[in-house]
Amino acid sequence: MTDEIECYEKAGKILKKVRSDASAMIKNGLPILDLVEFVEGEILKTGAGIAFPCNVSVNEIAAHYTSPAHDTNKLVTGDLVKLDIGVEVEGYIADSAVTIMVPGDNLEELYTEDELELRQNIIDASAAGLEAAISTVRAGIKVCDIGEAVNEAISSYGMNPILNLTGHSLEHWNLHAGISVPNYNNNDPTILEEGQAVAIEPFATPGDGIVNDCPEAYIFSFLRDRPFRLKSTQRMLKHIEKNYNALPFSGRWLTQDFNEHRVNVALQQLGEAMAIYPYAALKERTGALVSQKEHTLIVESDGCQITTL
Ligand code: MN
Ligand code: MN
């Protein structure tokens, strides 16, 4: 048990440092590809593993964007950037996200004072939602009561929580381990227990608070072995099963070992055959800006230990 906690703590400590260094890099014109490669490279340098591809979701994209190979997208002054990072130490996961408004000298020229205030409010709302959630956590708390606290805090900023995104319990080699922590009171009476690891992640928006799938997916997870007539697809599935059988992976990672065109063909075929699960990028349905803040914590009898703070 102590070993487990030590691994959770170590993963959290590595995540904090990478999150802080990566946040400091965020500026106008920074290629998203550079940011995700920095984050993933820094994690690997420590000897830890990447729990999921680094997500850099911008403005109305709430989650699940990571650069494909040769991504030419760049950050722009004023963008709301959700940087969501996952670190794994011996299979024990830290999952944490922050939202940063891309700084720039011309911020005041690009946006009115009201627009800047709105952006800051959106960021502050998810941060307040997370703080409110954390203050409720202890063994025996119902997840719907955490959701209630999140919703109340976000609403006090005049924002809406994203209703169809949730936090989640974490288990050994399992990123979404079964318990969902809602961002509103959904009447789910599931109780958190002492020793459980949980990632709590409120999202705030001035929009409807519903996200829809985008047509594109950049993050996937292995589901099951299947036969494929096309040799390159079969080989790729074997490679995925061997290297990424437990945690999500990025299409970009596969291009380090396989031809890019073949990767795209294979991901399509593997997805259709339900050999892999595609995590579509998620967009707020009215196109409104979205912020997110997330920490991983371990439930204690009368509170919690935040591993990523
Ligand atoms: Mn996350
Ligand atoms: Mn998460």
mmCIF file of C-alpha atoms and ligand atoms in Angstrom:
data_model
loop_
_atom_site.group_PDB
_atom_site.id
_atom_site.type_symbol
_atom_site.label_atom_id
_atom_site.label_comp_id
_atom_site.label_asym_id
_atom_site.label_seq_id
_atom_site.Cartn_x
_atom_site.Cartn_y
_atom_site.Cartn_z
ATOM 1 C CA MET A 1 0.000 0.000 0.000
ATOM 2 C CA THR A 2 2.768 2.430 0.902
ATOM 3 C CA ASP A 3 4.558 1.532 -2.328
ATOM 4 C CA GLU A 4 1.440 2.347 -4.293
ATOM 5 C CA ILE A 5 1.140 5.742 -2.652
ATOM 6 C CA GLU A 6 4.834 6.382 -3.243
ATOM 7 C CA CYS A 7 4.388 5.689 -6.968
ATOM 8 C CA TYR A 8 1.343 7.994 -7.135
ATOM 9 C CA GLU A 9 3.376 10.679 -5.361
ATOM 10 C CA LYS A 10 6.365 10.238 -7.653
ATOM 11 C CA ALA A 11 4.185 10.432 -10.783
ATOM 12 C CA GLY A 12 2.560 13.577 -9.390
ATOM 13 C CA LYS A 13 5.892 15.196 -8.627
ATOM 14 C CA ILE A 14 7.202 14.555 -12.141
ATOM 15 C CA LEU A 15 3.959 15.878 -13.608
ATOM 16 C CA LYS A 16 4.141 19.114 -11.606
ATOM 17 C CA LYS A 17 7.617 19.947 -12.900
ATOM 18 C CA VAL A 18 6.750 19.165 -16.532
ATOM 19 C CA ARG A 19 3.458 21.090 -16.269
ATOM 20 C CA SER A 20 5.233 24.118 -14.888
ATOM 21 C CA ASP A 21 8.052 24.067 -17.490
ATOM 22 C CA ALA A 22 5.611 23.498 -20.360
ATOM 23 C CA SER A 23 3.280 26.259 -19.139
ATOM 24 C CA ALA A 24 6.193 28.695 -19.186
ATOM 25 C CA MET A 25 6.841 27.874 -22.872
ATOM 26 C CA ILE A 26 3.357 28.880 -23.975
ATOM 27 C CA LYS A 27 3.529 31.936 -26.237
ATOM 28 C CA ASN A 28 2.247 33.324 -29.515
ATOM 29 C CA GLY A 29 3.456 31.300 -32.502
ATOM 30 C CA LEU A 30 4.511 28.194 -30.551
ATOM 31 C CA PRO A 31 3.790 25.092 -32.666
ATOM 32 C CA ILE A 32 1.486 22.746 -30.737
ATOM 33 C CA LEU A 33 3.690 19.890 -31.923
ATOM 34 C CA ASP A 34 6.683 21.431 -30.105
ATOM 35 C CA LEU A 35 4.675 21.679 -26.893
ATOM 36 C CA VAL A 36 3.425 18.072 -26.929
ATOM 37 C CA GLU A 37 6.861 16.735 -27.885
ATOM 38 C CA PHE A 38 8.452 18.750 -25.065
ATOM 39 C CA VAL A 39 5.996 17.397 -22.489
ATOM 40 C CA GLU A 40 6.277 13.786 -23.612
ATOM 41 C CA GLY A 41 10.076 14.005 -23.944
ATOM 42 C CA GLU A 42 10.495 15.487 -20.463
ATOM 43 C CA ILE A 43 8.352 12.731 -18.931
ATOM 44 C CA LEU A 44 10.400 10.005 -20.613
ATOM 45 C CA LYS A 45 13.692 11.641 -19.529
ATOM 46 C CA THR A 46 12.744 11.042 -15.879
ATOM 47 C CA GLY A 47 12.338 7.319 -16.517
ATOM 48 C CA ALA A 48 8.572 7.532 -15.971
ATOM 49 C CA GLY A 49 6.021 6.629 -18.647
ATOM 50 C CA ILE A 50 3.502 8.739 -20.565
ATOM 51 C CA ALA A 51 0.042 7.823 -19.262
ATOM 52 C CA PHE A 52 -1.651 9.309 -22.362
ATOM 53 C CA PRO A 53 -0.575 11.552 -25.239
ATOM 54 C CA CYS A 54 -0.155 15.169 -24.129
ATOM 55 C CA ASN A 55 -3.451 16.949 -24.872
ATOM 56 C CA VAL A 56 -3.309 20.559 -26.056
ATOM 57 C CA SER A 57 -6.899 21.578 -26.732
ATOM 58 C CA VAL A 58 -7.467 25.161 -27.832
ATOM 59 C CA ASN A 59 -10.489 27.492 -27.329
ATOM 60 C CA GLU A 60 -13.775 25.659 -28.132
ATOM 61 C CA ILE A 61 -12.000 22.291 -28.229
ATOM 62 C CA ALA A 62 -12.495 20.940 -24.715
ATOM 63 C CA ALA A 63 -10.281 17.862 -24.816
ATOM 64 C CA HIS A 64 -8.609 15.041 -26.750
ATOM 65 C CA TYR A 65 -6.546 17.056 -29.194
ATOM 66 C CA THR A 66 -2.936 16.021 -29.571
ATOM 67 C CA SER A 67 -0.744 16.868 -32.543
ATOM 68 C CA PRO A 68 -0.691 14.469 -35.460
ATOM 69 C CA ALA A 69 2.711 14.040 -37.166
ATOM 70 C CA HIS A 70 3.669 17.250 -38.990
ATOM 71 C CA ASP A 71 0.999 19.282 -37.192
ATOM 72 C CA THR A 72 1.329 22.892 -38.401
ATOM 73 C CA ASN A 73 -1.102 24.388 -35.845
ATOM 74 C CA LYS A 74 0.368 27.138 -33.689
ATOM 75 C CA LEU A 75 -0.759 28.868 -30.527
ATOM 76 C CA VAL A 76 -2.018 32.423 -30.960
ATOM 77 C CA THR A 77 -2.105 35.301 -28.453
ATOM 78 C CA GLY A 78 -5.307 35.135 -26.407
ATOM 79 C CA ASP A 79 -6.040 31.449 -27.106
ATOM 80 C CA LEU A 80 -7.346 29.440 -24.145
ATOM 81 C CA VAL A 81 -5.016 26.450 -24.057
ATOM 82 C CA LYS A 82 -5.933 23.367 -22.038
ATOM 83 C CA LEU A 83 -2.706 21.508 -21.311
ATOM 84 C CA ASP A 84 -3.591 18.042 -20.018
ATOM 85 C CA ILE A 85 -0.729 15.767 -18.959
ATOM 86 C CA GLY A 86 -0.519 12.137 -17.808
ATOM 87 C CA VAL A 87 2.458 10.501 -16.089
ATOM 88 C CA GLU A 88 2.746 6.873 -15.058
ATOM 89 C CA VAL A 89 5.192 5.392 -12.543
ATOM 90 C CA GLU A 90 5.030 1.587 -12.504
ATOM 91 C CA GLY A 91 1.453 1.899 -13.747
ATOM 92 C CA TYR A 92 0.344 4.403 -11.075
ATOM 93 C CA ILE A 93 -1.007 7.478 -12.807
ATOM 94 C CA ALA A 94 -0.973 11.233 -12.262
ATOM 95 C CA ASP A 95 -3.420 13.190 -14.450
ATOM 96 C CA SER A 96 -3.535 16.979 -14.316
ATOM 97 C CA ALA A 97 -4.564 19.880 -16.528
ATOM 98 C CA VAL A 98 -4.335 23.655 -16.519
ATOM 99 C CA THR A 99 -5.768 26.354 -18.762
ATOM 100 C CA ILE A 100 -3.513 29.167 -19.894
ATOM 101 C CA MET A 101 -4.385 32.231 -21.946
ATOM 102 C CA VAL A 102 -1.567 32.620 -24.473
ATOM 103 C CA PRO A 103 0.264 35.800 -23.441
ATOM 104 C CA GLY A 104 1.395 38.423 -25.948
ATOM 105 C CA ASP A 105 2.311 42.092 -26.179
ATOM 106 C CA ASN A 106 -0.614 42.742 -28.516
ATOM 107 C CA LEU A 107 -3.254 41.159 -26.253
ATOM 108 C CA GLU A 108 -4.868 44.560 -25.591
ATOM 109 C CA GLU A 109 -4.964 45.351 -29.313
ATOM 110 C CA LEU A 110 -6.571 42.037 -30.212
ATOM 111 C CA TYR A 111 -9.204 42.000 -27.479
ATOM 112 C CA THR A 112 -11.360 44.524 -25.640
ATOM 113 C CA GLU A 113 -11.178 44.758 -21.874
ATOM 114 C CA ASP A 114 -14.535 42.948 -21.652
ATOM 115 C CA GLU A 115 -13.316 40.111 -23.850
ATOM 116 C CA LEU A 116 -10.197 39.672 -21.740
ATOM 117 C CA GLU A 117 -12.246 39.740 -18.555
ATOM 118 C CA LEU A 118 -14.543 37.055 -19.983
ATOM 119 C CA ARG A 119 -11.573 34.841 -20.831
ATOM 120 C CA GLN A 120 -10.136 35.251 -17.362
ATOM 121 C CA ASN A 121 -13.542 34.464 -15.858
ATOM 122 C CA ILE A 122 -13.797 31.244 -17.835
ATOM 123 C CA ILE A 123 -10.364 30.192 -16.542
ATOM 124 C CA ASP A 124 -11.175 31.187 -12.960
ATOM 125 C CA ALA A 125 -14.506 29.320 -13.049
ATOM 126 C CA SER A 126 -13.016 25.854 -13.674
ATOM 127 C CA ALA A 127 -10.295 26.577 -11.090
ATOM 128 C CA ALA A 128 -12.982 27.491 -8.541
ATOM 129 C CA GLY A 129 -14.925 24.367 -9.517
ATOM 130 C CA LEU A 130 -11.893 22.204 -8.811
ATOM 131 C CA GLU A 131 -11.190 23.925 -5.505
ATOM 132 C CA ALA A 132 -14.807 23.462 -4.407
ATOM 133 C CA ALA A 133 -14.716 19.807 -5.436
ATOM 134 C CA ILE A 134 -11.489 19.124 -3.569
ATOM 135 C CA SER A 135 -12.812 20.734 -0.399
ATOM 136 C CA THR A 136 -15.673 18.193 -0.336
ATOM 137 C CA VAL A 137 -13.562 15.079 -0.870
ATOM 138 C CA ARG A 138 -13.244 12.586 1.988
ATOM 139 C CA ALA A 139 -14.068 8.897 2.415
ATOM 140 C CA GLY A 140 -17.841 8.466 2.204
ATOM 141 C CA ILE A 141 -18.589 11.456 -0.035
ATOM 142 C CA LYS A 142 -21.116 10.803 -2.813
ATOM 143 C CA VAL A 143 -19.855 11.715 -6.276
ATOM 144 C CA CYS A 144 -23.084 13.645 -6.975
ATOM 145 C CA ASP A 145 -22.266 15.902 -4.005
ATOM 146 C CA ILE A 146 -18.866 16.650 -5.532
ATOM 147 C CA GLY A 147 -20.673 17.480 -8.773
ATOM 148 C CA GLU A 148 -23.034 19.783 -6.899
ATOM 149 C CA ALA A 149 -20.077 21.710 -5.447
ATOM 150 C CA VAL A 150 -18.450 22.009 -8.888
ATOM 151 C CA ASN A 151 -21.640 23.288 -10.516
ATOM 152 C CA GLU A 152 -22.295 25.786 -7.737
ATOM 153 C CA ALA A 153 -18.783 27.257 -7.967
ATOM 154 C CA ILE A 154 -18.787 27.463 -11.768
ATOM 155 C CA SER A 155 -22.284 28.981 -11.835
ATOM 156 C CA SER A 156 -21.159 31.708 -9.426
ATOM 157 C CA TYR A 157 -18.890 32.927 -12.250
ATOM 158 C CA GLY A 158 -21.854 33.047 -14.630
ATOM 159 C CA MET A 159 -20.485 29.987 -16.461
ATOM 160 C CA ASN A 160 -21.774 26.485 -17.125
ATOM 161 C CA PRO A 161 -19.949 23.241 -16.353
ATOM 162 C CA ILE A 162 -19.539 20.778 -19.220
ATOM 163 C CA LEU A 163 -22.211 18.221 -18.346
ATOM 164 C CA ASN A 164 -20.982 15.335 -20.476
ATOM 165 C CA LEU A 165 -17.371 15.311 -19.302
ATOM 166 C CA THR A 166 -16.383 13.844 -15.952
ATOM 167 C CA GLY A 167 -13.513 13.110 -13.630
ATOM 168 C CA HIS A 168 -12.669 9.474 -13.013
ATOM 169 C CA SER A 169 -11.161 6.990 -10.627
ATOM 170 C CA LEU A 170 -7.659 5.701 -11.402
ATOM 171 C CA GLU A 171 -6.339 2.217 -10.863
ATOM 172 C CA HIS A 172 -3.125 0.404 -11.632
ATOM 173 C CA TRP A 173 -2.611 0.743 -15.436
ATOM 174 C CA ASN A 174 -6.198 1.976 -15.714
ATOM 175 C CA LEU A 175 -6.874 5.618 -16.566
ATOM 176 C CA HIS A 176 -10.679 5.457 -16.395
ATOM 177 C CA ALA A 177 -11.286 2.881 -13.731
ATOM 178 C CA GLY A 178 -15.073 2.883 -13.422
ATOM 179 C CA ILE A 179 -16.158 5.665 -11.082
ATOM 180 C CA SER A 180 -17.132 8.924 -12.799
ATOM 181 C CA VAL A 181 -17.057 12.241 -10.948
ATOM 182 C CA PRO A 182 -19.653 14.527 -12.552
ATOM 183 C CA ASN A 183 -19.445 18.303 -12.910
ATOM 184 C CA TYR A 184 -23.044 18.735 -11.713
ATOM 185 C CA ASN A 185 -25.417 16.879 -9.400
ATOM 186 C CA ASN A 186 -26.432 13.858 -11.487
ATOM 187 C CA ASN A 187 -27.862 12.000 -8.468
ATOM 188 C CA ASP A 188 -25.176 9.306 -8.683
ATOM 189 C CA PRO A 189 -24.888 8.042 -5.082
ATOM 190 C CA THR A 190 -21.567 6.224 -5.666
ATOM 191 C CA ILE A 191 -19.316 6.793 -2.681
ATOM 192 C CA LEU A 192 -15.560 7.428 -2.694
ATOM 193 C CA GLU A 193 -13.542 5.207 -0.397
ATOM 194 C CA GLU A 194 -10.340 5.759 1.525
ATOM 195 C CA GLY A 195 -7.249 5.010 -0.564
ATOM 196 C CA GLN A 196 -8.956 5.466 -3.933
ATOM 197 C CA ALA A 197 -7.125 7.574 -6.518
ATOM 198 C CA VAL A 198 -9.359 9.995 -8.383
ATOM 199 C CA ALA A 199 -8.837 12.648 -11.047
ATOM 200 C CA ILE A 200 -11.279 15.547 -10.743
ATOM 201 C CA GLU A 201 -11.602 17.819 -13.763
ATOM 202 C CA PRO A 202 -14.210 20.569 -13.986
ATOM 203 C CA PHE A 203 -14.672 22.247 -17.366
ATOM 204 C CA ALA A 204 -16.283 25.700 -17.578
ATOM 205 C CA THR A 205 -17.814 27.526 -20.533
ATOM 206 C CA PRO A 206 -20.143 30.442 -21.271
ATOM 207 C CA GLY A 207 -21.749 28.091 -23.859
ATOM 208 C CA ASP A 208 -24.299 25.290 -23.426
ATOM 209 C CA GLY A 209 -21.982 22.982 -21.535
ATOM 210 C CA ILE A 210 -22.270 20.058 -23.934
ATOM 211 C CA VAL A 211 -19.414 18.707 -26.026
ATOM 212 C CA ASN A 212 -19.794 16.824 -29.299
ATOM 213 C CA ASP A 213 -17.339 14.598 -31.144
ATOM 214 C CA CYS A 214 -15.285 16.206 -33.900
ATOM 215 C CA PRO A 215 -14.798 14.050 -37.009
ATOM 216 C CA GLU A 216 -11.086 13.687 -36.245
ATOM 217 C CA ALA A 217 -9.409 11.448 -33.650
ATOM 218 C CA TYR A 218 -5.744 11.701 -32.697
ATOM 219 C CA ILE A 219 -5.785 9.549 -29.555
ATOM 220 C CA PHE A 220 -6.699 5.860 -29.470
ATOM 221 C CA SER A 221 -6.676 2.881 -27.176
ATOM 222 C CA PHE A 222 -6.257 -0.824 -27.830
ATOM 223 C CA LEU A 223 -9.431 -2.902 -27.545
ATOM 224 C CA ARG A 224 -8.867 -6.407 -28.940
ATOM 225 C CA ASP A 225 -6.908 -8.511 -31.375
ATOM 226 C CA ARG A 226 -8.538 -9.052 -34.760
ATOM 227 C CA PRO A 227 -7.376 -10.632 -38.018
ATOM 228 C CA PHE A 228 -6.553 -8.261 -40.901
ATOM 229 C CA ARG A 229 -5.777 -9.223 -44.461
ATOM 230 C CA LEU A 230 -3.580 -6.171 -44.980
ATOM 231 C CA LYS A 231 -0.180 -7.114 -43.542
ATOM 232 C CA SER A 232 0.782 -3.578 -42.489
ATOM 233 C CA THR A 233 -2.472 -3.189 -40.539
ATOM 234 C CA GLN A 234 -1.965 -6.562 -38.854
ATOM 235 C CA ARG A 235 1.602 -5.629 -37.933
ATOM 236 C CA MET A 236 0.507 -2.298 -36.572
ATOM 237 C CA LEU A 237 -2.128 -3.894 -34.349
ATOM 238 C CA LYS A 238 0.496 -6.283 -32.949
ATOM 239 C CA HIS A 239 2.758 -3.306 -32.279
ATOM 240 C CA ILE A 240 -0.083 -1.443 -30.551
ATOM 241 C CA GLU A 241 -1.010 -4.471 -28.441
ATOM 242 C CA LYS A 242 2.601 -4.988 -27.406
ATOM 243 C CA ASN A 243 3.391 -1.358 -26.563
ATOM 244 C CA TYR A 244 0.092 0.352 -25.730
ATOM 245 C CA ASN A 245 -2.247 -2.391 -24.564
ATOM 246 C CA ALA A 246 -3.272 -0.639 -21.358
ATOM 247 C CA LEU A 247 -3.051 3.112 -21.859
ATOM 248 C CA PRO A 248 -4.019 5.484 -24.698
ATOM 249 C CA PHE A 249 -1.599 6.214 -27.540
ATOM 250 C CA SER A 250 -1.235 8.770 -30.295
ATOM 251 C CA GLY A 251 -1.222 8.203 -34.064
ATOM 252 C CA ARG A 252 1.895 10.396 -34.116
ATOM 253 C CA TRP A 253 3.786 7.845 -31.995
ATOM 254 C CA LEU A 254 3.135 5.122 -34.576
ATOM 255 C CA THR A 255 4.775 7.201 -37.295
ATOM 256 C CA GLN A 256 8.090 6.726 -35.465
ATOM 257 C CA ASP A 257 7.912 3.028 -36.421
ATOM 258 C CA PHE A 258 5.688 2.958 -39.511
ATOM 259 C CA ASN A 259 5.120 4.858 -42.733
ATOM 260 C CA GLU A 260 2.716 7.733 -42.112
ATOM 261 C CA HIS A 261 0.307 6.852 -44.911
ATOM 262 C CA ARG A 262 0.099 3.255 -43.676
ATOM 263 C CA VAL A 263 -0.554 4.508 -40.152
ATOM 264 C CA ASN A 264 -3.528 6.543 -41.330
ATOM 265 C CA VAL A 265 -4.951 3.639 -43.343
ATOM 266 C CA ALA A 266 -4.439 1.231 -40.440
ATOM 267 C CA LEU A 267 -5.986 3.522 -37.795
ATOM 268 C CA GLN A 268 -9.077 3.840 -39.980
ATOM 269 C CA GLN A 269 -9.369 0.065 -40.476
ATOM 270 C CA LEU A 270 -8.594 -0.754 -36.842
ATOM 271 C CA GLY A 271 -11.195 1.723 -35.657
ATOM 272 C CA GLU A 272 -13.890 0.367 -37.990
ATOM 273 C CA ALA A 273 -13.152 -3.202 -36.850
ATOM 274 C CA MET A 274 -13.286 -2.067 -33.194
ATOM 275 C CA ALA A 275 -9.765 -3.347 -32.596
ATOM 276 C CA ILE A 276 -8.942 0.115 -31.277
ATOM 277 C CA TYR A 277 -11.105 2.866 -29.777
ATOM 278 C CA PRO A 278 -10.736 6.368 -31.261
ATOM 279 C CA TYR A 279 -11.103 9.239 -28.790
ATOM 280 C CA ALA A 280 -12.576 11.944 -31.004
ATOM 281 C CA ALA A 281 -11.526 15.501 -30.283
ATOM 282 C CA LEU A 282 -14.357 17.135 -28.296
ATOM 283 C CA LYS A 283 -15.835 20.511 -29.182
ATOM 284 C CA GLU A 284 -18.277 22.654 -27.210
ATOM 285 C CA ARG A 285 -21.423 22.415 -29.316
ATOM 286 C CA THR A 286 -22.132 26.153 -29.521
ATOM 287 C CA GLY A 287 -18.471 26.857 -30.326
ATOM 288 C CA ALA A 288 -17.950 28.672 -27.004
ATOM 289 C CA LEU A 289 -14.601 28.850 -25.219
ATOM 290 C CA VAL A 290 -13.847 26.147 -22.646
ATOM 291 C CA SER A 291 -11.482 25.988 -19.660
ATOM 292 C CA GLN A 292 -10.417 22.950 -17.648
ATOM 293 C CA LYS A 293 -8.539 22.391 -14.425
ATOM 294 C CA GLU A 294 -7.630 18.974 -13.085
ATOM 295 C CA HIS A 295 -5.776 17.367 -10.213
ATOM 296 C CA THR A 296 -5.249 13.798 -9.114
ATOM 297 C CA LEU A 297 -5.900 13.012 -5.468
ATOM 298 C CA ILE A 298 -6.007 10.135 -3.051
ATOM 299 C CA VAL A 299 -9.055 9.896 -0.833
ATOM 300 C CA GLU A 300 -8.355 9.976 2.904
ATOM 301 C CA SER A 301 -10.664 9.380 5.864
ATOM 302 C CA ASP A 302 -11.211 13.095 6.472
ATOM 303 C CA GLY A 303 -9.950 14.748 3.313
ATOM 304 C CA CYS A 304 -7.566 13.981 0.489
ATOM 305 C CA GLN A 305 -3.954 14.162 -0.608
ATOM 306 C CA ILE A 306 -3.479 15.985 -3.908
ATOM 307 C CA THR A 307 -0.612 14.335 -5.758
ATOM 308 C CA THR A 308 -0.320 16.893 -8.572
ATOM 309 C CA LEU A 309 -0.434 20.126 -6.544
HETATM 310 MN MN MN B 1 -6.458 14.886 -17.798
HETATM 311 MN MN MN B 2 -8.573 12.978 -16.416
#
